Short mmCIF file of C-alpha atoms in Angstrom, two decimals:
data_model
loop_
_atom_site.label_atom_id
_atom_site.label_comp_id
_atom_site.label_asym_id
_atom_site.label_seq_id
_atom_site.Cartn_x
_atom_site.Cartn_y
_atom_site.Cartn_z
CA UNK A 1 1.06 22.48 18.67
CA UNK A 2 1.72 19.04 19.86
CA UNK A 3 -1.91 18.32 20.12
CA UNK A 4 -2.51 19.64 16.60
CA UNK A 5 0.13 17.15 15.32
CA UNK A 6 -1.46 14.27 17.20
CA UNK A 7 -4.89 15.31 15.93
CA UNK A 8 -3.54 15.57 12.14
CA UNK A 9 -1.84 11.99 12.91
CA UNK A 10 -5.44 10.62 13.72
CA UNK A 11 -7.04 12.38 10.79
CA UNK A 12 -4.63 10.88 8.34
CA UNK A 13 -5.18 7.55 9.84
CA UNK A 14 -8.86 7.51 9.49
CA UNK A 15 -8.66 8.82 6.15
CA UNK A 16 -6.28 5.86 5.61
CA UNK A 17 -9.11 3.51 7.01
CA UNK A 18 -11.62 5.06 4.71
CA UNK A 19 -9.50 4.69 1.36
CA UNK A 20 -8.80 0.80 2.23
CA UNK A 21 -12.36 0.24 3.09
CA UNK A 22 -13.31 2.16 -0.41
CA UNK A 23 -10.43 -0.01 -2.18
CA UNK A 24 -12.25 -3.30 -0.88
CA UNK A 25 -15.52 -2.02 -1.99
CA UNK A 26 -13.98 -0.82 -5.08
CA UNK A 27 -12.69 -4.27 -5.94
CA UNK A 28 -15.63 -6.38 -5.08
CA UNK A 29 -18.05 -4.28 -7.03
CA UNK A 30 -16.32 -4.08 -9.98
CA UNK A 31 -17.16 -1.60 -12.96
CA UNK A 32 -20.73 -0.44 -13.47
CA UNK A 33 -22.07 0.69 -16.73
CA UNK A 34 -20.14 2.76 -19.00
CA UNK A 35 -20.68 6.42 -18.91
CA UNK A 36 -18.30 7.33 -21.95
CA UNK A 37 -16.39 6.03 -24.56
CA UNK A 38 -13.93 3.32 -23.45
CA UNK A 39 -10.93 5.42 -25.00
CA UNK A 40 -11.93 8.59 -22.82
CA UNK A 41 -12.71 6.36 -19.84
CA UNK A 42 -9.19 4.64 -20.21
CA UNK A 43 -7.52 8.22 -20.48
CA UNK A 44 -8.97 9.32 -17.22
CA UNK A 45 -8.41 6.08 -15.44
CA UNK A 46 -4.56 6.13 -16.71
CA UNK A 47 -4.21 9.74 -15.46
CA UNK A 48 -5.58 8.94 -12.11
CA UNK A 49 -3.31 5.93 -11.89
CA UNK A 50 -0.37 8.04 -13.16
CA UNK A 51 -1.20 10.40 -10.13
CA UNK A 52 -0.99 7.80 -7.50
CA UNK A 53 2.21 6.79 -8.87
CA UNK A 54 3.70 9.90 -8.94
CA UNK A 55 2.69 10.77 -5.44
CA UNK A 56 3.71 7.49 -3.94
CA UNK A 57 7.07 7.44 -5.55
CA UNK A 58 8.11 11.24 -5.11
CA UNK A 59 6.89 11.20 -1.30
CA UNK A 60 8.84 7.86 -0.54
CA UNK A 61 12.11 9.66 -1.40
CA UNK A 62 14.50 10.71 1.22
CA UNK A 63 15.04 14.12 -0.58
CA UNK A 64 11.05 14.71 -0.13
CA UNK A 65 10.99 13.32 3.29
CA UNK A 66 13.51 16.06 4.75
CA UNK A 67 11.35 18.73 3.84
CA UNK A 68 8.51 17.76 6.09
CA UNK A 69 8.70 17.75 9.96
CA UNK A 70 9.60 14.54 11.27
CA UNK A 71 6.50 14.37 13.47
CA UNK A 72 4.20 14.57 10.66
CA UNK A 73 6.45 13.03 7.83
CA UNK A 74 4.49 9.86 7.89
CA UNK A 75 1.14 11.01 8.50
CA UNK A 76 1.58 13.22 5.74
CA UNK A 77 2.38 10.53 3.31
CA UNK A 78 -0.38 8.26 4.67
CA UNK A 79 -2.69 11.32 4.20
CA UNK A 80 -1.83 12.10 0.80
CA UNK A 81 -1.74 8.60 -0.31
CA UNK A 82 -5.56 8.31 0.95
CA UNK A 83 -6.48 11.25 -0.47
CA UNK A 84 -5.17 10.14 -3.84
CA UNK A 85 -6.87 6.71 -3.63
CA UNK A 86 -10.02 8.25 -2.79
CA UNK A 87 -9.96 10.40 -6.05
CA UNK A 88 -9.17 7.43 -7.97
CA UNK A 89 -12.46 5.28 -6.54
CA UNK A 90 -14.51 8.31 -6.80
CA UNK A 91 -13.44 9.32 -10.19
CA UNK A 92 -12.91 6.05 -11.88
CA UNK A 93 -14.61 5.62 -15.14
CA UNK A 94 -16.05 1.97 -15.88
CA UNK A 95 -14.94 0.14 -18.75
CA UNK A 96 -17.29 -2.95 -18.11
CA UNK A 97 -16.15 -5.22 -21.22
CA UNK A 98 -16.01 -8.86 -19.61
CA UNK A 99 -12.59 -10.36 -19.71
CA UNK A 100 -13.56 -13.51 -17.48
CA UNK A 101 -16.51 -14.49 -15.27
CA UNK A 102 -16.49 -17.40 -13.09
CA UNK A 103 -19.63 -18.89 -11.89
CA UNK A 104 -20.54 -20.57 -8.52
CA UNK A 105 -19.42 -22.66 -6.85
CA UNK A 106 -15.80 -21.42 -7.90
CA UNK A 107 -16.73 -17.87 -7.57
CA UNK A 108 -17.01 -18.32 -3.79
CA UNK A 109 -13.60 -19.80 -3.78
CA UNK A 110 -12.04 -16.83 -5.59
CA UNK A 111 -13.85 -14.66 -2.85
CA UNK A 112 -11.84 -16.44 -0.14
CA UNK A 113 -8.51 -15.90 -1.88
CA UNK A 114 -9.43 -12.32 -2.06
CA UNK A 115 -10.19 -12.05 1.63
CA UNK A 116 -7.03 -14.16 2.26
CA UNK A 117 -5.05 -11.08 0.29
CA UNK A 118 -6.59 -8.56 2.50
CA UNK A 119 -5.78 -10.49 5.87
CA UNK A 120 -2.23 -10.68 4.76
CA UNK A 121 -2.24 -6.81 3.97
CA UNK A 122 -3.28 -5.84 7.41
CA UNK A 123 -1.34 -8.63 9.33
CA UNK A 124 1.83 -7.23 7.30
CA UNK A 125 1.36 -3.85 8.98
CA UNK A 126 1.00 -5.32 12.44
CA UNK A 127 4.20 -7.66 11.84
CA UNK A 128 6.24 -4.49 11.46
CA UNK A 129 4.67 -1.85 13.59
CA UNK A 130 1.05 -0.82 12.59
CA UNK A 131 1.07 2.46 14.63
CA UNK A 132 4.33 3.40 13.20
CA UNK A 133 3.62 2.43 9.57
CA UNK A 134 0.62 4.70 9.40
CA UNK A 135 2.19 7.73 11.36
CA UNK A 136 0.68 7.21 14.67
CA UNK A 137 3.49 6.49 16.91
CA UNK A 138 5.59 9.35 15.73
CA UNK A 139 2.89 11.90 16.68
CA UNK A 140 2.34 10.21 19.85
CA UNK A 141 6.07 10.33 21.02
CA UNK A 142 6.11 13.80 19.69
CA UNK A 143 3.17 14.81 21.87
CA UNK A 144 4.56 12.90 24.98
CA UNK A 145 7.92 14.58 24.59
CA UNK A 146 10.15 11.62 23.98
CA UNK A 147 12.57 10.67 21.61
CA UNK A 148 11.12 8.92 18.52
CA UNK A 149 12.92 5.44 17.51
CA UNK A 150 12.45 3.90 14.16
CA UNK A 151 11.60 0.15 14.51
CA UNK A 152 14.47 -2.02 13.84
CA UNK A 153 14.49 -4.52 10.87
CA UNK A 154 12.08 -7.38 11.00
CA UNK A 155 13.23 -10.64 9.58
CA UNK A 156 11.23 -13.21 11.79
CA UNK A 157 7.23 -14.00 11.69
CA UNK A 158 5.54 -13.49 8.65
CA UNK A 159 8.62 -11.96 7.21
CA UNK A 160 10.46 -15.17 7.60
CA UNK A 161 7.96 -16.67 5.13
CA UNK A 162 7.69 -13.70 2.64
CA UNK A 163 9.95 -11.07 2.01
CA UNK A 164 7.14 -8.44 0.91
CA UNK A 165 3.94 -9.87 2.24
CA UNK A 166 1.99 -6.63 1.95
CA UNK A 167 2.79 -6.20 -1.67
CA UNK A 168 2.08 -9.95 -2.22
CA UNK A 169 -1.30 -9.47 -0.57
CA UNK A 170 -2.19 -6.41 -2.60
CA UNK A 171 -1.56 -8.34 -5.83
CA UNK A 172 -3.91 -11.04 -4.79
CA UNK A 173 -6.67 -8.58 -4.00
CA UNK A 174 -6.13 -6.87 -7.37
CA UNK A 175 -6.51 -10.27 -9.41
CA UNK A 176 -8.61 -12.43 -7.08
CA UNK A 177 -12.04 -11.61 -8.65
CA UNK A 178 -14.66 -13.92 -10.37
CA UNK A 179 -15.68 -11.13 -12.49
CA UNK A 180 -12.81 -9.28 -14.35
CA UNK A 181 -13.81 -6.35 -16.44
CA UNK A 182 -11.52 -4.32 -18.80
CA UNK A 183 -11.54 -1.43 -16.28
CA UNK A 184 -10.57 -3.69 -13.49
CA UNK A 185 -7.83 -5.52 -15.70
CA UNK A 186 -6.31 -1.98 -16.44
CA UNK A 187 -6.17 -1.42 -12.48
CA UNK A 188 -4.81 -4.74 -11.91
CA UNK A 189 -1.90 -4.40 -14.43
CA UNK A 190 -1.11 -1.08 -13.48
CA UNK A 191 -1.03 -1.54 -9.81
CA UNK A 192 0.82 -4.73 -10.10
CA UNK A 193 3.58 -3.13 -12.29
CA UNK A 194 3.75 -0.11 -9.94
CA UNK A 195 4.41 -2.67 -7.19
CA UNK A 196 7.10 -4.44 -9.15
CA UNK A 197 8.93 -1.07 -9.68
CA UNK A 198 8.28 -0.14 -5.99
CA UNK A 199 9.80 -3.35 -4.70
CA UNK A 200 12.84 -2.36 -6.35
CA UNK A 201 13.24 1.14 -4.83
CA UNK A 202 12.31 -0.34 -1.33
CA UNK A 203 14.94 -2.93 -1.32
CA UNK A 204 17.28 -0.15 -2.45
CA UNK A 205 16.36 1.73 0.38
CA UNK A 206 16.34 -1.38 2.75
CA UNK A 207 20.06 -2.06 1.76
CA UNK A 208 21.03 1.57 2.19
CA UNK A 209 19.38 1.44 5.81
CA UNK A 210 20.43 -1.93 6.95
CA UNK A 211 23.30 -2.65 4.97
CA UNK A 212 24.81 -6.38 5.37
CA UNK A 213 21.73 -7.40 7.84
CA UNK A 214 19.26 -6.91 4.72
CA UNK A 215 21.48 -8.67 2.39
CA UNK A 216 21.95 -11.65 4.53
CA UNK A 217 17.95 -11.66 5.08
CA UNK A 218 17.47 -11.48 1.32
CA UNK A 219 20.10 -14.45 0.67
CA UNK A 220 18.31 -16.60 3.04
CA UNK A 221 14.85 -16.02 1.65
CA UNK A 222 16.39 -16.87 -1.73
CA UNK A 223 17.84 -20.01 -0.60
CA UNK A 224 14.50 -21.02 1.02
CA UNK A 225 12.62 -20.28 -1.97
CA UNK A 226 15.03 -22.58 -4.08
#
């Protein structure tokens, strides 16, 4: 069973890598030709985005986590998120109306910003604990029959500069495009809105978990920003 759990965690991680790569391609490629009326396309796209929001929100809550065995809890969350993302990218309906288009040489600068957003996203996972964040560490400690320890609160390095670097990086990738279509705009607005909501939930959970330590970190961040 321990080997099965380890294999499950590796599969979940592989699915995450696939969904992340597909996300980058999806955002770079933009919308293709329309295949159905705009209203129908937007309805389908909205339903796909809603499915992701529900999955992400429900599975991130403590009451849901309690019903999943600890060694596979994070991997299950990662796998479910990856599968929903694959469904979004695979079933997305183009709405190709142009909102803005940036020509060269400025388009190249926009792509540099886009790439920087992805660097920030990846960097932020390693700034906390990449293996723990994506469920590999939990399965590995279970396989080795060792007690699992959650990572401590990280306030240095990247997190000394930005309180939510992953969310910032993702937001950059959503909006940094030289060719913004109506479909891409819907995705960017919905995803950015969900990030704002998700940050509120995340900060509530962090305060419940770390208490005064997180409050002090947040106060220092506000003073630095000011």
